[in-house]
GROMACS .gro file of C-alpha atoms in nm:
model
  402
    1UNK     CA    1  -1.032   1.091  -2.561
    2UNK     CA    2  -0.830   1.168  -2.249
    3UNK     CA    3  -1.069   0.957  -2.042
    4UNK     CA    4  -1.054   0.666  -2.289
    5UNK     CA    5  -0.675   0.667  -2.281
    6UNK     CA    6  -0.674   0.646  -1.901
    7UNK     CA    7  -0.946   0.379  -1.896
    8UNK     CA    8  -0.741   0.175  -2.142
    9UNK     CA    9  -0.430   0.192  -1.928
   10UNK     CA   10  -0.250   0.424  -2.171
   11UNK     CA   11  -0.146   0.676  -1.910
   12UNK     CA   12   0.129   0.853  -2.104
   13UNK     CA   13  -0.090   0.921  -2.405
   14UNK     CA   14  -0.365   1.050  -2.180
   15UNK     CA   15  -0.135   1.298  -2.008
   16UNK     CA   16   0.020   1.401  -2.341
   17UNK     CA   17  -0.323   1.471  -2.488
   18UNK     CA   18  -0.413   1.676  -2.180
   19UNK     CA   19  -0.093   1.879  -2.227
   20UNK     CA   20  -0.174   1.931  -2.596
   21UNK     CA   21  -0.519   2.053  -2.499
   22UNK     CA   22  -0.364   2.321  -2.276
   23UNK     CA   23  -0.115   2.427  -2.546
   24UNK     CA   24  -0.401   2.470  -2.795
   25UNK     CA   25  -0.580   2.696  -2.551
   26UNK     CA   26  -0.878   2.469  -2.487
   27UNK     CA   27  -0.994   2.536  -2.131
   28UNK     CA   28  -1.055   2.217  -1.929
   29UNK     CA   29  -1.374   2.183  -1.727
   30UNK     CA   30  -1.427   1.997  -1.401
   31UNK     CA   31  -1.481   1.666  -1.584
   32UNK     CA   32  -1.140   1.698  -1.750
   33UNK     CA   33  -0.965   1.796  -1.428
   34UNK     CA   34  -1.132   1.516  -1.231
   35UNK     CA   35  -1.036   1.258  -1.494
   36UNK     CA   36  -0.669   1.358  -1.499
   37UNK     CA   37  -0.652   1.382  -1.119
   38UNK     CA   38  -0.810   1.038  -1.077
   39UNK     CA   39  -0.556   0.897  -1.323
   40UNK     CA   40  -0.280   1.063  -1.121
   41UNK     CA   41  -0.423   0.898  -0.809
   42UNK     CA   42  -0.428   0.554  -0.968
   43UNK     CA   43  -0.069   0.592  -1.089
   44UNK     CA   44   0.053   0.773  -0.774
   45UNK     CA   45   0.176   1.045  -1.013
   46UNK     CA   46   0.180   1.328  -0.762
   47UNK     CA   47   0.400   1.557  -0.974
   48UNK     CA   48   0.141   1.557  -1.253
   49UNK     CA   49  -0.138   1.603  -1.000
   50UNK     CA   50   0.046   1.905  -0.858
   51UNK     CA   51   0.077   2.055  -1.206
   52UNK     CA   52  -0.296   2.011  -1.259
   53UNK     CA   53  -0.361   2.170  -0.919
   54UNK     CA   54  -0.142   2.466  -1.016
   55UNK     CA   55  -0.329   2.512  -1.342
   56UNK     CA   56  -0.664   2.491  -1.163
   57UNK     CA   57  -0.547   2.761  -0.924
   58UNK     CA   58  -0.429   2.991  -1.205
   59UNK     CA   59  -0.753   2.978  -1.402
   60UNK     CA   60  -0.976   2.966  -1.097
   61UNK     CA   61  -1.203   2.675  -1.014
   62UNK     CA   62  -1.519   2.615  -0.819
   63UNK     CA   63  -1.427   2.490  -0.467
   64UNK     CA   64  -1.764   2.313  -0.460
   65UNK     CA   65  -1.696   2.111  -0.777
   66UNK     CA   66  -1.623   1.740  -0.778
   67UNK     CA   67  -1.283   1.827  -0.934
   68UNK     CA   68  -1.188   1.963  -0.591
   69UNK     CA   69  -1.290   1.632  -0.436
   70UNK     CA   70  -1.070   1.457  -0.693
   71UNK     CA   71  -0.784   1.684  -0.584
   72UNK     CA   72  -0.825   1.579  -0.219
   73UNK     CA   73  -0.842   1.217  -0.331
   74UNK     CA   74  -0.527   1.252  -0.544
   75UNK     CA   75  -0.314   1.395  -0.265
   76UNK     CA   76  -0.433   1.139  -0.010
   77UNK     CA   77  -0.370   0.849  -0.250
   78UNK     CA   78  -0.021   0.981  -0.321
   79UNK     CA   79   0.064   0.992   0.049
   80UNK     CA   80   0.064   1.371   0.076
   81UNK     CA   81  -0.203   1.393   0.341
   82UNK     CA   82  -0.098   1.744   0.449
   83UNK     CA   83  -0.171   1.887   0.103
   84UNK     CA   84  -0.499   1.695   0.097
   85UNK     CA   85  -0.587   1.857   0.429
   86UNK     CA   86  -0.511   2.208   0.297
   87UNK     CA   87  -0.738   2.159  -0.006
   88UNK     CA   88  -1.007   2.002   0.213
   89UNK     CA   89  -1.008   2.297   0.455
   90UNK     CA   90  -1.051   2.538   0.163
   91UNK     CA   91  -1.377   2.369   0.064
   92UNK     CA   92  -1.681   2.563   0.195
   93UNK     CA   93  -1.887   2.246   0.215
   94UNK     CA   94  -1.689   1.924   0.166
   95UNK     CA   95  -1.887   1.643   0.005
   96UNK     CA   96  -1.889   1.282   0.117
   97UNK     CA   97  -1.620   1.187  -0.136
   98UNK     CA   98  -1.381   1.440   0.019
   99UNK     CA   99  -1.459   1.334   0.376
  100UNK     CA  100  -1.403   0.970   0.279
  101UNK     CA  101  -1.075   1.056   0.100
  102UNK     CA  102  -0.944   1.221   0.417
  103UNK     CA  103  -1.050   0.931   0.639
  104UNK     CA  104  -0.898   0.671   0.407
  105UNK     CA  105  -0.589   0.885   0.349
  106UNK     CA  106  -0.513   0.915   0.719
  107UNK     CA  107  -0.580   0.542   0.764
  108UNK     CA  108  -0.341   0.445   0.484
  109UNK     CA  109  -0.074   0.683   0.612
  110UNK     CA  110  -0.062   0.526   0.956
  111UNK     CA  111  -0.255   0.799   1.136
  112UNK     CA  112  -0.568   0.620   1.258
  113UNK     CA  113  -0.647   0.871   1.533
  114UNK     CA  114  -0.688   1.149   1.276
  115UNK     CA  115  -0.890   0.920   1.049
  116UNK     CA  116  -1.138   0.844   1.326
  117UNK     CA  117  -1.144   1.209   1.431
  118UNK     CA  118  -1.249   1.307   1.078
  119UNK     CA  119  -1.523   1.045   1.092
  120UNK     CA  120  -1.654   1.200   1.416
  121UNK     CA  121  -1.644   1.544   1.251
  122UNK     CA  122  -1.834   1.408   0.950
  123UNK     CA  123  -2.113   1.286   1.177
  124UNK     CA  124  -2.123   1.616   1.367
  125UNK     CA  125  -2.160   1.804   1.036
  126UNK     CA  126  -2.468   1.594   0.959
  127UNK     CA  127  -2.309   1.417   0.660
  128UNK     CA  128  -2.442   1.063   0.618
  129UNK     CA  129  -2.162   0.809   0.567
  130UNK     CA  130  -2.189   0.537   0.304
  131UNK     CA  131  -2.036   0.191   0.284
  132UNK     CA  132  -1.710   0.329   0.132
  133UNK     CA  133  -1.668   0.565   0.427
  134UNK     CA  134  -1.690   0.272   0.666
  135UNK     CA  135  -1.426   0.082   0.471
  136UNK     CA  136  -1.190   0.372   0.553
  137UNK     CA  137  -1.296   0.374   0.918
  138UNK     CA  138  -1.253  -0.003   0.958
  139UNK     CA  139  -0.918   0.011   0.777
  140UNK     CA  140  -0.798   0.271   1.025
  141UNK     CA  141  -0.891   0.038   1.310
  142UNK     CA  142  -0.721  -0.256   1.137
  143UNK     CA  143  -0.396  -0.066   1.084
  144UNK     CA  144  -0.390   0.038   1.450
  145UNK     CA  145  -0.506  -0.290   1.605
  146UNK     CA  146  -0.817  -0.126   1.754
  147UNK     CA  147  -1.017  -0.449   1.761
  148UNK     CA  148  -1.297  -0.364   2.000
  149UNK     CA  149  -1.349  -0.020   1.850
  150UNK     CA  150  -1.348  -0.165   1.501
  151UNK     CA  151  -1.612  -0.421   1.597
  152UNK     CA  152  -1.819  -0.141   1.749
  153UNK     CA  153  -1.807   0.053   1.420
  154UNK     CA  154  -1.888  -0.264   1.227
  155UNK     CA  155  -2.205  -0.332   1.427
  156UNK     CA  156  -2.308   0.035   1.404
  157UNK     CA  157  -2.319   0.016   1.024
  158UNK     CA  158  -2.664  -0.142   1.023
  159UNK     CA  159  -2.774  -0.089   1.383
  160UNK     CA  160  -2.710   0.287   1.393
  161UNK     CA  161  -2.673   0.401   1.033
  162UNK     CA  162  -2.920   0.170   0.860
  163UNK     CA  163  -2.672   0.045   0.601
  164UNK     CA  164  -2.619  -0.312   0.486
  165UNK     CA  165  -2.289  -0.481   0.552
  166UNK     CA  166  -2.089  -0.543   0.236
  167UNK     CA  167  -1.819  -0.798   0.163
  168UNK     CA  168  -1.565  -0.513   0.198
  169UNK     CA  169  -1.679  -0.448   0.555
  170UNK     CA  170  -1.640  -0.814   0.644
  171UNK     CA  171  -1.298  -0.819   0.476
  172UNK     CA  172  -1.184  -0.525   0.692
  173UNK     CA  173  -1.302  -0.689   1.014
  174UNK     CA  174  -1.149  -1.025   0.923
  175UNK     CA  175  -0.826  -0.837   0.850
  176UNK     CA  176  -0.856  -0.655   1.184
  177UNK     CA  177  -0.906  -0.978   1.379
  178UNK     CA  178  -0.639  -1.167   1.185
  179UNK     CA  179  -0.370  -0.901   1.231
  180UNK     CA  180  -0.444  -0.898   1.604
  181UNK     CA  181  -0.407  -1.275   1.636
  182UNK     CA  182  -0.776  -1.344   1.695
  183UNK     CA  183  -0.776  -1.594   1.411
  184UNK     CA  184  -1.047  -1.825   1.542
  185UNK     CA  185  -1.288  -1.530   1.564
  186UNK     CA  186  -1.194  -1.431   1.213
  187UNK     CA  187  -1.269  -1.783   1.091
  188UNK     CA  188  -1.607  -1.785   1.265
  189UNK     CA  189  -1.696  -1.448   1.112
  190UNK     CA  190  -1.625  -1.587   0.767
  191UNK     CA  191  -1.853  -1.881   0.840
  192UNK     CA  192  -2.136  -1.655   0.962
  193UNK     CA  193  -2.132  -1.416   0.666
  194UNK     CA  194  -2.459  -1.381   0.472
  195UNK     CA  195  -2.266  -1.377   0.145
  196UNK     CA  196  -2.010  -1.617  -0.001
  197UNK     CA  197  -1.657  -1.529   0.120
  198UNK     CA  198  -1.441  -1.380  -0.153
  199UNK     CA  199  -1.068  -1.395  -0.207
  200UNK     CA  200  -1.001  -1.080  -0.001
  201UNK     CA  201  -1.143  -1.236   0.315
  202UNK     CA  202  -0.949  -1.560   0.279
  203UNK     CA  203  -0.634  -1.366   0.188
  204UNK     CA  204  -0.670  -1.155   0.504
  205UNK     CA  205  -0.703  -1.469   0.714
  206UNK     CA  206  -0.402  -1.627   0.542
  207UNK     CA  207  -0.199  -1.312   0.602
  208UNK     CA  208  -0.285  -1.323   0.973
  209UNK     CA  209  -0.181  -1.686   0.985
  210UNK     CA  210   0.152  -1.587   0.831
  211UNK     CA  211   0.208  -1.330   1.106
  212UNK     CA  212   0.102  -1.553   1.394
  213UNK     CA  213   0.211  -1.894   1.263
  214UNK     CA  214  -0.127  -2.068   1.264
  215UNK     CA  215  -0.066  -2.357   1.025
  216UNK     CA  216  -0.408  -2.523   1.053
  217UNK     CA  217  -0.609  -2.214   0.959
  218UNK     CA  218  -0.349  -2.120   0.699
  219UNK     CA  219  -0.407  -2.445   0.513
  220UNK     CA  220  -0.783  -2.395   0.533
  221UNK     CA  221  -0.761  -2.040   0.397
  222UNK     CA  222  -0.516  -2.143   0.124
  223UNK     CA  223  -0.739  -2.429   0.012
  224UNK     CA  224  -1.032  -2.189  -0.024
  225UNK     CA  225  -0.813  -1.950  -0.226
  226UNK     CA  226  -0.692  -2.235  -0.449
  227UNK     CA  227  -1.057  -2.301  -0.533
  228UNK     CA  228  -1.135  -1.935  -0.605
  229UNK     CA  229  -0.820  -1.834  -0.796
  230UNK     CA  230  -0.583  -2.128  -0.855
  231UNK     CA  231  -0.363  -1.910  -1.075
  232UNK     CA  232  -0.273  -1.658  -0.803
  233UNK     CA  233   0.089  -1.720  -0.704
  234UNK     CA  234   0.059  -1.510  -0.386
  235UNK     CA  235  -0.137  -1.786  -0.210
  236UNK     CA  236   0.124  -2.051  -0.287
  237UNK     CA  237   0.409  -1.824  -0.183
  238UNK     CA  238   0.246  -1.721   0.146
  239UNK     CA  239   0.167  -2.080   0.240
  240UNK     CA  240   0.517  -2.187   0.137
  241UNK     CA  241   0.661  -1.916   0.363
  242UNK     CA  242   0.454  -2.047   0.653
  243UNK     CA  243   0.579  -2.399   0.587
  244UNK     CA  244   0.938  -2.270   0.556
  245UNK     CA  245   0.913  -2.086   0.888
  246UNK     CA  246   0.804  -2.415   1.046
  247UNK     CA  247   1.094  -2.599   0.879
  248UNK     CA  248   0.854  -2.810   0.670
  249UNK     CA  249   1.070  -2.817   0.357
  250UNK     CA  250   0.901  -3.123   0.206
  251UNK     CA  251   0.571  -2.932   0.204
  252UNK     CA  252   0.749  -2.635   0.045
  253UNK     CA  253   0.878  -2.860  -0.233
  254UNK     CA  254   0.529  -3.004  -0.288
  255UNK     CA  255   0.389  -2.654  -0.329
  256UNK     CA  256   0.661  -2.563  -0.575
  257UNK     CA  257   0.584  -2.873  -0.779
  258UNK     CA  258   0.212  -2.790  -0.772
  259UNK     CA  259   0.292  -2.442  -0.900
  260UNK     CA  260   0.500  -2.587  -1.182
  261UNK     CA  261   0.234  -2.842  -1.272
  262UNK     CA  262  -0.035  -2.572  -1.285
  263UNK     CA  263   0.186  -2.324  -1.468
  264UNK     CA  264   0.163  -2.071  -1.187
  265UNK     CA  265   0.435  -1.806  -1.203
  266UNK     CA  266   0.526  -1.589  -0.905
  267UNK     CA  267   0.473  -1.219  -0.963
  268UNK     CA  268   0.820  -1.070  -0.908
  269UNK     CA  269   0.853  -0.797  -0.651
  270UNK     CA  270   0.915  -0.463  -0.817
  271UNK     CA  271   0.967  -0.114  -0.682
  272UNK     CA  272   0.998   0.220  -0.854
  273UNK     CA  273   1.105   0.572  -0.772
  274UNK     CA  274   1.077   0.895  -0.968
  275UNK     CA  275   1.389   1.113  -0.981
  276UNK     CA  276   1.402   1.425  -1.198
  277UNK     CA  277   1.073   1.326  -1.364
  278UNK     CA  278   1.214   0.990  -1.473
  279UNK     CA  279   1.076   0.666  -1.327
  280UNK     CA  280   1.338   0.408  -1.227
  281UNK     CA  281   1.208   0.054  -1.176
  282UNK     CA  282   1.384  -0.225  -0.989
  283UNK     CA  283   1.319  -0.598  -0.959
  284UNK     CA  284   1.451  -0.820  -0.681
  285UNK     CA  285   1.821  -0.882  -0.743
  286UNK     CA  286   1.815  -0.634  -1.030
  287UNK     CA  287   2.155  -0.547  -1.181
  288UNK     CA  288   2.033  -0.379  -1.500
  289UNK     CA  289   2.038  -0.020  -1.376
  290UNK     CA  290   2.312   0.208  -1.507
  291UNK     CA  291   2.418   0.285  -1.150
  292UNK     CA  292   2.400  -0.071  -1.019
  293UNK     CA  293   2.762  -0.070  -0.900
  294UNK     CA  294   2.705   0.244  -0.690
  295UNK     CA  295   2.376   0.106  -0.555
  296UNK     CA  296   2.538  -0.218  -0.441
  297UNK     CA  297   2.835  -0.034  -0.291
  298UNK     CA  298   2.598   0.188  -0.092
  299UNK     CA  299   2.401  -0.113   0.036
  300UNK     CA  300   2.719  -0.294   0.139
  301UNK     CA  301   2.847   0.008   0.331
  302UNK     CA  302   2.519   0.087   0.503
  303UNK     CA  303   2.467  -0.280   0.587
  304UNK     CA  304   2.784  -0.270   0.802
  305UNK     CA  305   2.660   0.042   0.982
  306UNK     CA  306   2.314  -0.113   1.029
  307UNK     CA  307   2.461  -0.420   1.200
  308UNK     CA  308   2.670  -0.195   1.424
  309UNK     CA  309   2.341  -0.024   1.523
  310UNK     CA  310   2.182  -0.361   1.608
  311UNK     CA  311   2.019  -0.471   1.283
  312UNK     CA  312   1.978  -0.848   1.254
  313UNK     CA  313   1.857  -0.976   0.912
  314UNK     CA  314   1.528  -1.164   0.939
  315UNK     CA  315   1.622  -1.460   0.724
  316UNK     CA  316   1.293  -1.638   0.786
  317UNK     CA  317   1.153  -1.413   0.512
  318UNK     CA  318   1.374  -1.593   0.260
  319UNK     CA  319   1.194  -1.900   0.131
  320UNK     CA  320   1.489  -2.105   0.010
  321UNK     CA  321   1.653  -2.369   0.228
  322UNK     CA  322   2.004  -2.227   0.188
  323UNK     CA  323   2.286  -2.112   0.414
  324UNK     CA  324   2.222  -1.810   0.639
  325UNK     CA  325   2.489  -1.603   0.463
  326UNK     CA  326   2.320  -1.660   0.128
  327UNK     CA  327   1.982  -1.571   0.281
  328UNK     CA  328   2.122  -1.240   0.407
  329UNK     CA  329   2.258  -1.163   0.061
  330UNK     CA  330   1.917  -1.242  -0.094
  331UNK     CA  331   1.748  -1.002   0.147
  332UNK     CA  332   1.996  -0.725   0.065
  333UNK     CA  333   1.873  -0.699  -0.292
  334UNK     CA  334   1.497  -0.681  -0.245
  335UNK     CA  335   1.353  -0.431  -0.490
  336UNK     CA  336   1.255  -0.161  -0.238
  337UNK     CA  337   1.608  -0.158  -0.092
  338UNK     CA  338   1.754  -0.110  -0.439
  339UNK     CA  339   1.510   0.173  -0.514
  340UNK     CA  340   1.580   0.345  -0.181
  341UNK     CA  341   1.955   0.312  -0.229
  342UNK     CA  342   1.929   0.470  -0.573
  343UNK     CA  343   1.709   0.747  -0.436
  344UNK     CA  344   1.967   0.831  -0.170
  345UNK     CA  345   2.267   0.840  -0.405
  346UNK     CA  346   2.077   1.023  -0.682
  347UNK     CA  347   1.922   1.306  -0.478
  348UNK     CA  348   2.059   1.585  -0.256
  349UNK     CA  349   2.113   1.513   0.116
  350UNK     CA  350   1.799   1.547   0.322
  351UNK     CA  351   1.557   1.512   0.032
  352UNK     CA  352   1.247   1.300   0.094
  353UNK     CA  353   1.261   0.955  -0.068
  354UNK     CA  354   0.932   0.813  -0.198
  355UNK     CA  355   0.923   0.455  -0.328
  356UNK     CA  356   0.632   0.248  -0.456
  357UNK     CA  357   0.609  -0.132  -0.451
  358UNK     CA  358   0.368  -0.374  -0.619
  359UNK     CA  359   0.365  -0.622  -0.329
  360UNK     CA  360   0.350  -0.599   0.049
  361UNK     CA  361   0.678  -0.498   0.214
  362UNK     CA  362   0.840  -0.792   0.391
  363UNK     CA  363   0.927  -0.778   0.759
  364UNK     CA  364   1.301  -0.766   0.703
  365UNK     CA  365   1.281  -0.476   0.458
  366UNK     CA  366   1.056  -0.290   0.700
  367UNK     CA  367   1.313  -0.329   0.978
  368UNK     CA  368   1.605  -0.246   0.748
  369UNK     CA  369   1.444   0.072   0.615
  370UNK     CA  370   1.398   0.198   0.970
  371UNK     CA  371   1.772   0.165   1.022
  372UNK     CA  372   1.848   0.323   0.682
  373UNK     CA  373   1.628   0.625   0.760
  374UNK     CA  374   1.819   0.686   1.081
  375UNK     CA  375   2.170   0.630   0.946
  376UNK     CA  376   2.118   0.817   0.617
  377UNK     CA  377   1.915   1.089   0.791
  378UNK     CA  378   1.642   1.066   0.532
  379UNK     CA  379   1.267   1.054   0.559
  380UNK     CA  380   1.157   0.760   0.346
  381UNK     CA  381   0.802   0.686   0.230
  382UNK     CA  382   0.721   0.342   0.094
  383UNK     CA  383   0.380   0.272  -0.051
  384UNK     CA  384   0.332  -0.101  -0.081
  385UNK     CA  385   0.021  -0.284  -0.201
  386UNK     CA  386  -0.148  -0.223   0.131
  387UNK     CA  387  -0.057   0.116   0.272
  388UNK     CA  388   0.197   0.396   0.314
  389UNK     CA  389   0.492   0.353   0.549
  390UNK     CA  390   0.665   0.675   0.656
  391UNK     CA  391   1.010   0.604   0.800
  392UNK     CA  392   1.190   0.871   0.998
  393UNK     CA  393   1.471   0.862   1.257
  394UNK     CA  394   1.451   0.484   1.289
  395UNK     CA  395   1.077   0.443   1.332
  396UNK     CA  396   0.776   0.392   1.106
  397UNK     CA  397   0.436   0.560   1.107
  398UNK     CA  398   0.265   0.219   1.121
  399UNK     CA  399   0.411   0.148   1.464
  400UNK     CA  400   0.530  -0.190   1.330
  401UNK     CA  401   0.170  -0.304   1.295
  402UNK     CA  402   0.068  -0.360   0.935
   0.00000   0.00000   0.00000
């Protein structure tokens, strides 16, 4: 029943039933623990995962069980890579799932050197990697811009390890090349693939075009995505942003009209933060929160300090053709900034702020949060749709490459 609740997206009922099970004195087994921990991973519910970990410790559990692997996976997915490392080191013989969780966890948390070090250790221990392991390895290279090393790993998948390349491997390499500005190579790789390119590959290429301003390839990638998933608003928005950056407002208007004609609705950016076991969710420009006035006052005050420190709003991330002052105001109320502001005013000084976002963090927010972390003297973690960003003392763990 617990598993069915989680599979059906009914997280609260699943956790409540698990709690009831404990109250009634029914002892969970490794299947139960693994199911709840995996649900905690999917929902980034670290507090619940920690409670499960505590219960597992109290009753005693087999360090060789797959529930332990689920525990490593949960911590790494929630951005607590240090706790994942502690559990991992307590395992007498880590399985491939645990090794892969550590590699992927370090990659997502902006620590590619550690991710690749764990991969080397895996090989030395005689553990045979699978295609999921290599997705973590290639992601680490992509997040760090290690193009040549990433290509070396990619070719070793079949040449050295006897595995077949999957679409996920190609997607990682296309992402790696695109982020690094080697867009023509990325396009050629897509053309040479033995399988039909999926939306992830074209989306990676389009994202690279957004970073490096390649309009020709952007239109090609967008057209392919329109064919695959015409209802996905992200493609239209990304292409419109590229057009807007180039000052091509007529093309922006055409895209907007196409979206209206096709009934495509943009997925609003939303961010959430958990404070005192209560989840607070924010949308862009949100003024529905009970402490909205305080949140806006905080943002206004810190904005002045940020500009004194050298912050310049990146208004090219605002799509609308409006005055610069209005663009700056629009940027000020992006959902992650609202969530971070609430986290700072609602928690004691010095407490870690952890925010989650459904979309990729925009360049302006990324820059702004670096300034906020320094001025407010807070360590801030933001998990967007792509990875974890750990901001501290004015810098980010991603090294501004994401």
